[in-house]
Short mmCIF file of C-alpha atoms in Angstrom, two decimals:
data_model
loop_
_atom_site.label_atom_id
_atom_site.label_comp_id
_atom_site.label_asym_id
_atom_site.label_seq_id
_atom_site.Cartn_x
_atom_site.Cartn_y
_atom_site.Cartn_z
CA MET A 147 -126.27 -260.18 182.05
CA ALA A 148 -124.35 -262.22 179.94
CA ALA A 149 -124.63 -259.78 177.15
CA ALA A 150 -122.38 -257.62 179.42
CA ALA A 151 -119.75 -260.54 179.81
CA VAL A 152 -119.92 -261.27 175.98
CA VAL A 153 -119.58 -257.61 174.79
CA ALA A 154 -117.72 -256.16 178.52
CA PRO A 155 -114.44 -254.12 176.07
CA GLN A 156 -110.72 -255.50 176.77
CA ALA A 157 -110.31 -253.68 180.40
CA GLU A 158 -112.97 -256.09 181.98
CA ALA A 159 -113.15 -258.84 180.07
CA SER A 160 -109.18 -259.19 180.64
CA GLU A 161 -110.88 -259.39 184.51
CA SER A 162 -111.12 -263.13 185.09
CA TRP A 163 -112.60 -263.24 188.74
CA TYR A 164 -115.18 -260.56 186.68
CA LEU A 165 -116.30 -262.41 184.16
CA ALA A 166 -116.46 -265.95 186.33
CA LEU A 167 -119.17 -264.00 189.41
CA LEU A 168 -120.72 -262.62 185.36
CA GLY A 169 -121.06 -266.26 184.53
CA PHE A 170 -122.43 -267.31 188.49
CA ALA A 171 -125.17 -264.10 188.16
CA GLU A 172 -126.32 -265.20 184.96
CA HIS A 173 -127.05 -268.45 185.49
CA PHE A 174 -128.49 -267.40 188.36
CA ARG A 175 -130.80 -265.08 187.15
CA THR A 176 -131.67 -268.04 184.09
CA SER A 177 -132.52 -270.69 186.38
CA SER A 178 -135.63 -272.52 186.72
CA PRO A 179 -137.04 -270.60 188.81
CA PRO A 180 -134.39 -267.30 189.01
CA LYS A 181 -132.19 -267.22 191.17
CA ILE A 182 -132.55 -264.13 192.48
CA ARG A 183 -131.18 -263.36 195.85
CA LEU A 184 -127.94 -265.61 194.35
CA CYS A 185 -127.59 -263.56 191.29
CA VAL A 186 -127.80 -260.26 193.42
CA HIS A 187 -124.45 -262.11 195.82
CA CYS A 188 -122.57 -262.74 192.72
CA LEU A 189 -123.23 -258.97 191.23
CA GLN A 190 -122.17 -257.54 195.39
CA ALA A 191 -119.66 -259.81 195.23
CA VAL A 192 -117.68 -258.13 192.36
CA PHE A 193 -117.10 -254.52 194.55
CA GLN A 194 -114.94 -256.90 197.16
CA PHE A 195 -112.08 -256.60 194.87
CA LYS A 196 -112.02 -252.87 194.37
CA PRO A 197 -113.20 -252.47 190.44
CA PRO A 198 -111.90 -250.11 188.06
CA GLN A 199 -114.21 -247.44 187.45
CA ARG A 200 -115.95 -249.05 184.46
CA ILE A 201 -116.82 -252.29 186.09
CA GLU A 202 -117.97 -250.32 188.74
CA ALA A 203 -120.60 -248.57 186.57
CA ARG A 204 -121.31 -251.61 184.54
CA THR A 205 -122.10 -253.82 188.05
CA HIS A 206 -124.09 -251.47 189.53
CA LEU A 207 -125.92 -250.73 186.39
CA GLN A 208 -126.11 -254.74 186.61
CA LEU A 209 -127.76 -254.89 190.00
CA GLY A 210 -130.44 -252.12 189.65
CA SER A 211 -131.27 -253.33 186.84
CA VAL A 212 -132.09 -256.44 188.17
CA LEU A 213 -133.47 -255.32 191.35
CA TYR A 214 -135.46 -253.32 188.82
CA HIS A 215 -136.55 -255.79 186.78
CA HIS A 216 -136.90 -259.01 189.76
CA THR A 217 -137.53 -257.71 192.78
CA LYS A 218 -139.84 -254.59 194.67
CA ASN A 219 -136.52 -253.35 196.25
CA SER A 220 -137.33 -250.00 194.04
CA GLU A 221 -134.69 -247.88 197.40
CA LEU A 222 -131.50 -250.30 196.36
CA ALA A 223 -132.17 -250.66 193.07
CA ARG A 224 -132.58 -246.75 192.46
CA GLN A 225 -129.15 -246.20 194.50
CA HIS A 226 -127.64 -248.46 192.22
CA LEU A 227 -128.97 -246.93 189.02
CA GLU A 228 -127.94 -243.22 190.49
CA LYS A 229 -124.36 -244.44 191.37
CA ALA A 230 -123.84 -246.08 188.01
CA TRP A 231 -125.35 -242.85 186.25
CA PHE A 232 -123.11 -240.38 188.61
CA ILE A 233 -119.99 -243.18 188.17
CA SER A 234 -119.97 -243.37 184.54
CA GLN A 235 -120.72 -239.89 184.25
CA GLN A 236 -116.75 -239.39 184.81
CA ILE A 237 -115.40 -242.05 181.74
CA PRO A 238 -115.33 -241.24 178.49
CA GLN A 239 -116.96 -243.44 175.53
CA PHE A 240 -118.79 -244.80 178.06
CA GLU A 241 -122.03 -244.67 176.19
CA ASP A 242 -124.05 -248.04 176.95
CA VAL A 243 -123.93 -248.08 181.30
CA LYS A 244 -124.28 -244.33 181.00
CA PHE A 245 -127.31 -243.24 179.41
CA GLU A 246 -129.30 -247.20 179.59
CA ALA A 247 -128.44 -245.92 183.17
CA ALA A 248 -130.78 -242.31 182.48
CA SER A 249 -133.04 -244.15 180.89
CA LEU A 250 -133.20 -247.13 183.77
CA LEU A 251 -133.94 -244.74 186.35
CA SER A 252 -135.80 -242.18 184.76
CA GLU A 253 -138.47 -245.46 184.52
CA LEU A 254 -137.59 -246.32 188.56
CA TYR A 255 -138.32 -242.36 189.29
CA CYS A 256 -141.61 -242.65 187.68
CA ARG A 257 -142.91 -246.14 188.57
CA GLU A 258 -142.55 -244.20 192.23
CA ASN A 259 -144.34 -240.88 191.02
CA SER A 260 -141.31 -238.71 191.24
CA VAL A 261 -142.07 -237.46 187.97
CA ASP A 262 -140.09 -233.46 188.77
CA SER A 263 -137.02 -236.12 189.17
CA ALA A 264 -137.39 -238.43 185.84
CA LYS A 265 -137.89 -234.98 183.51
CA PRO A 266 -134.44 -233.19 184.23
CA LEU A 267 -132.57 -236.75 184.37
CA LEU A 268 -133.79 -237.07 180.31
CA ARG A 269 -133.64 -233.62 179.84
CA LYS A 270 -129.30 -233.99 181.14
CA ALA A 271 -129.34 -237.21 179.29
CA ILE A 272 -130.85 -235.88 175.85
CA GLN A 273 -128.44 -232.85 175.61
CA ILE A 274 -125.40 -235.01 176.22
CA SER A 275 -126.24 -238.19 174.16
CA GLN A 276 -126.31 -235.80 170.77
CA GLN A 277 -122.84 -237.39 169.28
CA THR A 278 -124.96 -241.14 170.39
CA PRO A 279 -127.94 -241.26 167.05
CA TYR A 280 -129.12 -244.44 168.82
CA TRP A 281 -129.33 -242.85 172.66
CA HIS A 282 -130.17 -239.51 171.68
CA CYS A 283 -133.55 -240.40 170.24
CA ARG A 284 -134.10 -243.84 172.75
CA LEU A 285 -133.61 -240.67 175.12
CA LEU A 286 -136.30 -238.14 172.82
CA PHE A 287 -138.90 -241.31 172.68
CA GLN A 288 -138.64 -241.53 176.82
CA LEU A 289 -139.09 -238.12 177.69
CA ALA A 290 -142.24 -237.07 175.30
CA GLN A 291 -143.96 -240.36 176.11
CA LEU A 292 -143.61 -238.66 180.05
CA HIS A 293 -145.31 -235.79 178.83
CA THR A 294 -147.86 -237.95 177.00
CA LEU A 295 -148.65 -239.48 179.95
CA GLU A 296 -148.98 -236.24 181.92
CA LYS A 297 -151.11 -235.71 178.68
CA ASP A 298 -148.74 -232.67 178.21
CA LEU A 299 -149.02 -233.28 174.53
CA VAL A 300 -147.86 -230.26 173.08
CA SER A 301 -144.91 -230.99 174.81
CA ALA A 302 -144.63 -234.68 173.61
CA CYS A 303 -145.28 -233.63 170.22
CA ASP A 304 -142.26 -230.67 170.87
CA LEU A 305 -140.11 -233.22 171.55
CA LEU A 306 -140.82 -235.66 168.81
CA GLY A 307 -140.92 -232.24 166.25
CA VAL A 308 -136.50 -232.55 167.86
CA GLY A 309 -136.66 -235.81 167.16
CA ALA A 310 -137.87 -236.51 163.38
CA GLU A 311 -135.26 -232.79 162.53
CA TYR A 312 -132.34 -234.60 164.48
CA ALA A 313 -132.76 -237.88 162.49
CA ARG A 314 -133.03 -236.34 159.48
CA VAL A 315 -129.71 -234.74 160.37
CA VAL A 316 -127.98 -238.11 161.23
CA GLY A 317 -129.31 -239.35 158.02
CA SER A 318 -131.65 -241.53 158.97
CA GLU A 319 -135.70 -241.91 157.68
CA TYR A 320 -136.79 -245.06 160.11
CA THR A 321 -136.59 -242.71 163.59
CA ARG A 322 -138.53 -239.94 162.26
CA GLY A 323 -141.89 -242.35 164.17
CA ILE A 324 -141.16 -244.62 166.66
CA THR A 325 -143.76 -245.89 168.76
CA LEU A 326 -143.41 -244.29 173.11
CA GLU A 327 -144.58 -247.92 173.55
CA PRO A 328 -140.61 -249.69 173.38
CA ARG A 329 -140.32 -252.85 173.19
CA GLN A 330 -139.13 -255.15 176.44
CA GLU A 331 -137.03 -257.95 176.06
CA SER A 332 -136.31 -260.52 178.19
CA SER A 333 -133.01 -260.02 179.96
CA PRO A 334 -132.74 -255.85 182.03
CA THR A 335 -129.65 -255.81 180.31
CA ASP A 336 -129.52 -256.72 176.74
CA HIS A 337 -129.88 -255.09 174.31
CA LEU A 338 -132.62 -251.89 174.66
CA PRO A 339 -136.74 -252.91 173.52
CA GLY A 340 -137.62 -252.55 170.40
CA ASP A 341 -133.65 -252.92 169.00
CA ARG A 342 -134.76 -255.47 165.48
CA ARG A 343 -131.90 -254.28 163.57
CA PRO A 344 -133.43 -252.97 160.49
CA SER A 345 -131.83 -251.96 157.24
CA PRO A 346 -130.15 -247.75 157.22
CA ILE A 347 -132.22 -243.84 156.88
CA TRP A 348 -134.92 -242.92 156.11
CA HIS A 349 -136.78 -245.43 158.24
CA ALA A 350 -136.19 -243.14 161.92
CA GLN A 351 -137.84 -240.28 160.42
CA ALA A 352 -140.35 -241.99 159.50
CA LEU A 353 -141.35 -243.41 163.60
CA PHE A 354 -140.65 -239.69 164.79
CA LEU A 355 -143.90 -237.91 161.54
CA LEU A 356 -145.37 -240.92 162.83
CA SER A 357 -145.65 -240.68 166.91
CA LYS A 358 -146.42 -237.33 166.13
CA GLY A 359 -149.31 -237.61 163.41
CA MET A 360 -150.73 -240.43 167.05
CA LEU A 361 -150.77 -237.89 169.52
CA LEU A 362 -152.15 -234.70 166.67
CA LEU A 363 -154.86 -236.78 166.75
CA MET A 364 -155.04 -237.81 170.00
CA GLU A 365 -154.84 -233.38 170.47
CA ARG A 366 -158.42 -233.48 167.61
CA LYS A 367 -155.21 -230.94 165.50
CA LEU A 368 -156.35 -232.33 162.17
CA GLN A 369 -155.05 -229.85 159.80
CA GLU A 370 -151.82 -231.13 161.00
CA VAL A 371 -152.73 -234.35 160.78
CA HIS A 372 -153.86 -234.81 156.77
CA PRO A 373 -150.81 -233.24 155.76
CA LEU A 374 -147.94 -235.25 158.22
CA LEU A 375 -149.60 -237.93 157.14
CA THR A 376 -149.88 -237.43 153.70
CA LEU A 377 -145.92 -237.07 154.41
CA CYS A 378 -145.10 -239.73 156.15
CA GLY A 379 -147.13 -242.71 153.79
CA GLN A 380 -144.84 -241.29 150.70
CA ILE A 381 -141.88 -241.78 153.03
CA VAL A 382 -143.07 -245.87 153.53
CA GLU A 383 -144.36 -246.21 150.19
CA ASN A 384 -140.48 -244.63 149.14
CA TRP A 385 -138.11 -246.31 151.14
CA GLN A 386 -136.62 -249.29 150.18
CA GLY A 387 -135.00 -251.80 152.50
CA ASN A 388 -135.85 -254.39 155.41
CA PRO A 389 -139.47 -255.97 154.28
CA ILE A 390 -140.27 -256.15 158.59
CA GLN A 391 -139.48 -252.78 158.75
CA LYS A 392 -141.06 -251.65 155.32
CA GLU A 393 -143.52 -253.33 157.04
CA SER A 394 -144.06 -252.21 160.26
CA LEU A 395 -144.26 -248.58 159.69
CA ARG A 396 -146.96 -249.38 157.14
CA VAL A 397 -148.73 -251.14 159.82
CA PHE A 398 -148.57 -248.15 162.19
CA PHE A 399 -149.51 -245.45 159.70
CA LEU A 400 -152.12 -247.55 158.27
CA VAL A 401 -153.28 -247.92 162.24
CA LEU A 402 -153.20 -244.51 162.53
CA GLN A 403 -155.52 -243.91 159.44
CA VAL A 404 -157.75 -246.32 160.62
CA THR A 405 -158.93 -245.46 163.97
CA HIS A 406 -158.57 -241.77 162.01
CA TYR A 407 -161.56 -242.70 160.43
CA LEU A 408 -163.32 -244.38 163.67
CA ASP A 409 -163.18 -241.92 165.54
CA ALA A 410 -164.66 -239.59 162.67
CA GLY A 411 -167.16 -242.17 162.94
CA GLN A 412 -167.23 -243.86 159.05
CA VAL A 413 -167.51 -247.04 159.45
CA LYS A 414 -167.99 -247.48 155.56
CA SER A 415 -164.93 -245.28 154.21
CA VAL A 416 -162.95 -247.42 156.33
CA LYS A 417 -163.22 -250.32 154.32
CA PRO A 418 -160.51 -250.09 152.22
CA CYS A 419 -157.32 -248.88 154.86
CA LEU A 420 -158.34 -251.63 157.07
CA LYS A 421 -158.64 -254.10 154.78
CA GLN A 422 -155.18 -252.73 154.12
CA LEU A 423 -153.92 -252.92 157.53
CA GLN A 424 -155.59 -256.68 157.48
CA GLN A 425 -153.27 -257.46 153.94
CA CYS A 426 -150.30 -255.79 155.51
CA ILE A 427 -150.83 -258.18 157.94
CA GLN A 428 -150.87 -260.96 157.18
CA THR A 429 -147.57 -260.59 154.81
CA ILE A 430 -145.75 -260.19 157.97
CA SER A 431 -146.55 -262.74 160.02
CA THR A 432 -144.29 -264.88 156.74
CA LEU A 433 -141.68 -262.75 156.99
CA HIS A 434 -138.56 -263.32 159.18
CA ASP A 435 -136.24 -261.19 161.90
CA ASP A 436 -133.07 -260.51 160.22
CA GLU A 437 -130.13 -260.00 162.86
CA ILE A 438 -128.68 -257.22 159.76
CA LEU A 439 -127.18 -254.49 161.52
CA PRO A 440 -128.22 -251.39 159.39
CA SER A 441 -124.89 -249.04 159.39
CA ASN A 442 -127.29 -246.09 161.05
CA PRO A 443 -127.32 -246.19 164.12
CA ALA A 444 -129.97 -244.28 164.26
CA ASP A 445 -132.21 -246.58 162.75
CA LEU A 446 -131.51 -248.86 165.42
CA PHE A 447 -135.67 -249.22 166.36
CA HIS A 448 -138.50 -251.43 166.06
CA TRP A 449 -142.18 -250.28 166.84
CA LEU A 450 -144.47 -253.36 168.19
CA PRO A 451 -142.69 -256.88 167.39
CA LYS A 452 -144.76 -258.19 165.11
CA GLU A 453 -147.21 -260.15 168.16
CA HIS A 454 -148.63 -257.47 169.73
CA MET A 455 -149.40 -256.11 165.39
CA CYS A 456 -151.58 -258.86 165.50
CA VAL A 457 -153.39 -258.56 168.51
CA LEU A 458 -153.65 -254.77 167.23
CA VAL A 459 -154.80 -254.94 164.26
CA TYR A 460 -157.31 -257.52 166.02
CA LEU A 461 -158.54 -254.82 168.37
CA VAL A 462 -159.17 -252.14 164.96
CA THR A 463 -161.08 -254.89 163.08
CA VAL A 464 -163.65 -255.09 166.96
CA MET A 465 -164.23 -251.57 167.25
CA HIS A 466 -165.11 -251.82 163.19
CA SER A 467 -167.21 -254.95 163.36
CA MET A 468 -169.30 -252.62 166.79
CA GLN A 469 -169.68 -249.40 164.56
CA ALA A 470 -170.64 -251.13 161.39
CA GLY A 471 -173.30 -253.92 163.43
CA TYR A 472 -171.88 -257.18 162.95
CA LEU A 473 -171.75 -258.33 165.78
CA GLU A 474 -170.91 -262.04 165.15
CA LYS A 475 -167.31 -260.64 163.23
CA ALA A 476 -166.85 -259.00 166.39
CA GLN A 477 -167.54 -261.77 168.96
CA LYS A 478 -164.78 -263.65 165.97
CA TYR A 479 -161.92 -260.93 166.77
CA THR A 480 -162.02 -260.59 170.04
CA ASP A 481 -161.91 -264.22 170.98
CA LYS A 482 -158.86 -264.74 168.56
CA ALA A 483 -157.45 -261.38 169.54
CA LEU A 484 -158.07 -262.30 173.84
CA MET A 485 -156.66 -265.91 173.18
CA GLN A 486 -153.28 -264.13 171.40
CA LEU A 487 -153.02 -262.20 174.68
CA GLU A 488 -153.43 -265.11 176.81
CA LYS A 489 -150.29 -266.29 174.78
CA LEU A 490 -148.62 -263.20 174.96
CA LYS A 491 -148.76 -262.31 178.72
CA MET A 492 -147.72 -265.48 180.26
CA LEU A 493 -143.86 -264.25 178.47
CA ASP A 494 -144.30 -260.98 178.83
CA SER A 495 -145.47 -258.00 181.05
CA SER A 496 -146.22 -255.45 178.34
CA PRO A 497 -148.39 -252.63 180.17
CA ILE A 498 -149.75 -252.63 176.49
CA LEU A 499 -150.95 -255.66 175.87
CA SER A 500 -153.22 -255.38 179.86
CA SER A 501 -154.46 -251.98 177.27
CA PHE A 502 -155.57 -254.40 174.75
CA GLN A 503 -157.05 -256.54 176.69
CA VAL A 504 -159.26 -253.93 178.25
CA ILE A 505 -160.03 -251.91 175.81
CA LEU A 506 -161.49 -255.83 173.82
CA LEU A 507 -163.12 -256.09 176.75
CA GLU A 508 -164.76 -252.76 176.32
CA HIS A 509 -166.59 -253.52 172.99
CA ILE A 510 -167.17 -256.90 174.14
CA ILE A 511 -168.78 -255.71 176.75
CA MET A 512 -171.26 -252.93 174.59
CA CYS A 513 -171.68 -256.99 172.01
CA ARG A 514 -173.39 -258.49 174.38
CA LEU A 515 -175.40 -255.98 176.14
CA VAL A 516 -176.68 -255.93 172.49
CA THR A 517 -177.27 -259.51 171.87
CA GLY A 518 -178.86 -259.40 175.40
CA HIS A 519 -176.28 -261.99 177.11
CA LYS A 520 -176.79 -259.71 180.42
CA ALA A 521 -174.48 -262.18 182.68
CA THR A 522 -171.91 -262.63 180.36
CA ALA A 523 -171.35 -258.51 180.26
CA LEU A 524 -171.23 -258.14 183.71
CA GLN A 525 -169.31 -260.91 184.55
CA GLU A 526 -166.92 -259.54 181.84
CA ILE A 527 -167.20 -255.68 184.05
CA SER A 528 -165.52 -257.30 186.75
CA GLN A 529 -162.61 -258.39 184.27
CA VAL A 530 -162.34 -255.00 183.16
CA CYS A 531 -162.21 -253.61 187.09
CA GLN A 532 -159.28 -256.43 187.95
CA LEU A 533 -157.56 -255.52 185.35
CA CYS A 534 -157.49 -251.55 186.03
CA GLN A 535 -156.94 -252.59 189.35
CA GLN A 536 -153.74 -254.09 188.86
CA SER A 537 -152.57 -250.65 187.24
CA PRO A 538 -153.13 -246.90 188.54
CA ARG A 539 -152.74 -245.82 185.30
CA LEU A 540 -155.21 -248.16 183.63
CA PHE A 541 -157.87 -247.61 185.72
CA SER A 542 -157.31 -243.63 186.16
CA ASN A 543 -157.55 -244.14 181.74
CA HIS A 544 -160.84 -245.89 181.31
CA ALA A 545 -162.81 -245.54 184.66
CA ALA A 546 -165.55 -243.10 182.27
CA GLN A 547 -165.53 -246.05 180.26
CA LEU A 548 -165.67 -248.52 183.62
CA HIS A 549 -168.51 -246.95 184.35
CA THR A 550 -170.32 -246.64 181.42
CA LEU A 551 -170.65 -249.60 180.63
CA LEU A 552 -172.30 -249.70 184.44
CA GLY A 553 -174.79 -247.91 183.02
CA LEU A 554 -175.56 -249.91 179.48
CA TYR A 555 -175.98 -252.83 181.75
CA CYS A 556 -177.91 -250.94 184.05
CA ILE A 557 -180.24 -249.19 180.92
CA SER A 558 -180.73 -253.52 179.70
CA VAL A 559 -181.77 -254.56 183.08
CA ASN A 560 -184.76 -251.36 184.08
CA CYS A 561 -182.43 -250.21 186.32
CA MET A 562 -183.19 -246.81 185.31
CA ASP A 563 -182.01 -244.41 188.40
CA ASN A 564 -178.84 -246.74 188.41
CA ALA A 565 -178.16 -245.78 184.95
CA GLU A 566 -178.74 -242.58 185.36
CA ALA A 567 -175.87 -242.71 188.23
CA GLN A 568 -173.63 -244.75 185.95
CA PHE A 569 -173.58 -241.98 183.48
CA THR A 570 -173.17 -239.42 185.66
CA THR A 571 -170.82 -240.52 187.49
CA ALA A 572 -168.66 -241.21 184.12
CA LEU A 573 -169.87 -237.26 182.40
CA ARG A 574 -167.39 -236.19 185.74
CA LEU A 575 -164.62 -239.02 184.85
CA THR A 576 -164.19 -237.88 181.51
CA THR A 577 -162.44 -234.53 179.30
CA HIS A 578 -163.02 -237.29 175.92
CA GLN A 579 -165.38 -235.72 173.65
CA GLU A 580 -166.69 -238.22 172.29
CA LEU A 581 -166.74 -240.28 175.01
CA TRP A 582 -168.79 -237.23 176.70
CA THR A 583 -171.43 -237.34 173.59
CA PHE A 584 -171.46 -241.14 173.51
CA ILE A 585 -172.43 -241.05 177.53
CA VAL A 586 -175.12 -237.61 176.96
CA THR A 587 -176.47 -239.68 174.09
CA ASN A 588 -176.98 -243.01 176.13
CA LEU A 589 -178.03 -240.22 179.41
CA ALA A 590 -181.29 -238.29 176.91
CA SER A 591 -182.38 -242.19 176.66
CA VAL A 592 -182.64 -242.67 180.00
CA TYR A 593 -183.82 -239.24 180.02
CA ILE A 594 -186.51 -239.99 178.04
CA ARG A 595 -187.85 -243.56 178.81
CA GLU A 596 -187.76 -241.92 182.19
CA GLY A 597 -190.57 -239.86 180.81
CA ASN A 598 -190.58 -237.38 184.30
CA ARG A 599 -187.49 -235.44 183.07
CA HIS A 600 -187.85 -233.14 180.54
CA GLN A 601 -186.39 -230.11 181.82
CA GLU A 602 -182.80 -231.74 182.32
CA LEU A 603 -183.40 -233.57 178.07
CA TYR A 604 -184.31 -230.72 177.13
CA SER A 605 -180.95 -229.73 179.07
CA LEU A 606 -178.94 -232.44 177.12
CA LEU A 607 -180.52 -231.92 173.49
CA GLU A 608 -179.56 -228.81 173.28
CA ARG A 609 -175.91 -229.59 174.07
CA ILE A 610 -175.69 -232.58 171.89
CA ASN A 611 -178.08 -231.07 169.04
CA PRO A 612 -177.00 -232.61 165.59
CA ASP A 613 -178.31 -229.44 163.72
CA HIS A 614 -175.99 -227.43 164.73
CA ASN A 615 -172.67 -226.60 166.89
CA PHE A 616 -172.55 -230.90 167.15
CA PRO A 617 -169.64 -231.40 169.65
CA VAL A 618 -168.00 -233.65 168.01
CA SER A 619 -166.79 -234.40 163.85
CA SER A 620 -167.48 -238.21 164.25
CA HIS A 621 -171.05 -238.59 161.80
CA CYS A 622 -171.99 -242.26 163.93
CA LEU A 623 -172.28 -240.36 166.90
CA ARG A 624 -174.33 -236.92 165.10
CA ALA A 625 -176.30 -239.85 163.14
CA ALA A 626 -177.09 -241.27 166.80
CA ALA A 627 -178.41 -237.36 168.23
CA PHE A 628 -180.71 -237.31 165.37
CA TYR A 629 -182.02 -240.72 166.44
CA ILE A 630 -182.27 -240.11 169.74
CA ARG A 631 -184.63 -236.34 168.77
CA GLY A 632 -186.29 -238.49 166.63
CA LEU A 633 -187.53 -241.22 169.60
CA PHE A 634 -188.02 -238.71 171.98
CA SER A 635 -190.65 -236.32 169.10
CA PHE A 636 -192.49 -239.69 168.51
CA PHE A 637 -193.22 -240.21 172.21
CA GLN A 638 -193.76 -236.99 172.58
CA GLY A 639 -196.64 -237.72 169.50
CA ARG A 640 -195.25 -234.50 167.50
CA TYR A 641 -194.54 -236.95 164.15
CA ASN A 642 -194.01 -235.43 161.31
CA GLU A 643 -191.04 -234.07 163.50
CA ALA A 644 -189.98 -237.56 164.25
CA LYS A 645 -189.96 -238.60 160.78
CA ARG A 646 -187.70 -235.64 159.68
CA PHE A 647 -185.40 -236.40 162.57
CA LEU A 648 -185.26 -240.10 161.62
CA ARG A 649 -184.34 -239.65 157.83
CA GLU A 650 -181.84 -237.68 158.57
CA THR A 651 -180.46 -240.76 160.97
CA LEU A 652 -180.99 -243.08 158.25
CA LYS A 653 -179.28 -240.71 155.45
CA MET A 654 -176.04 -240.87 157.41
CA SER A 655 -176.08 -244.31 158.47
CA ASN A 656 -176.98 -245.04 154.58
CA ALA A 657 -174.40 -243.73 153.99
CA GLU A 658 -171.79 -244.73 155.97
CA ASP A 659 -173.66 -248.24 156.41
CA LEU A 660 -173.91 -247.36 160.20
CA ASN A 661 -176.49 -251.22 160.65
CA ARG A 662 -177.71 -250.82 163.97
CA LEU A 663 -178.48 -246.98 163.50
CA THR A 664 -180.74 -248.25 160.62
CA ALA A 665 -183.12 -251.32 161.44
CA CYS A 666 -183.89 -249.15 164.63
CA SER A 667 -184.74 -246.05 162.88
CA LEU A 668 -186.46 -248.65 160.24
CA VAL A 669 -188.51 -249.80 162.94
CA LEU A 670 -189.53 -246.45 164.67
CA LEU A 671 -190.41 -245.27 161.55
CA GLY A 672 -192.80 -248.30 160.70
CA HIS A 673 -194.40 -247.27 163.73
CA ILE A 674 -195.58 -244.10 162.94
CA PHE A 675 -196.36 -244.65 159.67
CA TYR A 676 -198.49 -247.25 161.50
CA VAL A 677 -199.42 -245.10 164.19
CA LEU A 678 -200.91 -242.08 161.62
CA GLY A 679 -202.49 -245.68 159.15
CA ASN A 680 -200.13 -244.45 156.59
CA HIS A 681 -199.73 -248.50 155.55
CA ARG A 682 -198.67 -248.84 151.92
CA VAL A 683 -195.96 -246.11 152.53
CA ARG A 684 -192.29 -246.73 151.33
CA MET A 685 -188.81 -245.08 152.76
#
């Protein structure tokens, strides 16, 4: 609100009573602790003076913003924001209030599960904002984010494509790929999320394209992803301008590359990209933000704050370490990331931080189970449950993973019936092919250990047959499927068949440094050779 008073148009600044009330409201809002009730009273007092439309609309926006961010009175916040949106549309050259009201109001509608109200509002705002590049891009991203949350990735990709073309027309390369997760500022009426003022041209286009690449990866449309990422890489490398902005784009680009490799289970192939990513984040941490405004308003975007990017790089490093079997390294980077997250969450309520925390805990729980720290793993599963209960969307997105972790815990304490129940529930909840394959592989191991579930086991093994029609492209999961078949053949006493499957596992594991699978395969092969009396055989 201080920003609103300082940058108010001349017609508003000339009203001394208005500036006085704004000053009092800002004083109460920034008090320690904040005195929100008094802040709201000061803003409401503005209407007693029967202000002109500009002041009336701006005050409704400020009230709606304060109520939305600092209270649970969603109904009153909605009323003020709807009035701000309605009045501002009647005022020429009043874009900052008009589009901020539309943006915030659509957020509120989504929080109240009124998505059907948010969509037409954003579409109208997008339609009338084409002469305001910053807001046009911002609103396109917001609607794309809404479609993404609804898992309508086709519509989200279409919108990002529109944004990339618009960014090209207005001459901005940066906005051709901004993240769909906006940055939150300390004051609800200060500059909008992600407003870091980098330098002009090129930036916006890259952000739109990178975001589209992210969604295409989620859809597994790899034939479309590869040329898009190649184009993004060229744009990032050739872009000349603000160093932080360029490195931020490079981080986004490298994160997509690294996660693409990890999804494919290519632990060895990803190492060069991961090393570049780690070097890039070190470079960013040494750079200082500047406040130079770009000449192009469509370039007023920033992907993620530096602190969030650091946590994200820790996270993908943990993911790599777990797949590669570097458990001590996974523990080390998890501890660093969780410590950073604790500090950030004291000052920042961004939902992406909770997502990072849950994913980190999911990986470290698997690490605990592998290393035999079962009680700690159970405590951390409880922690994930508590985090997910704070957000319905987070719970919905991670319910299958939670049941999978409980299933893995049940295996570790030899409760096979409970493990089966948890995995069956997880399969019912997930639509993610890689997670589905991971669950089926572990459920097959449960049936093998039970020893009397042959019909169900044969059915599962047929669905994850690594020799043909394997459901996913993951190198790691396919190697694991060969191992499960080798394990089953071993228990059936079909040792030659078991050796074939296990040697295939070894070949694939060695190709991508899947150390845990390599170790398990060697142990089982050694046992087979011992049973067969081949004590001197070399593998």
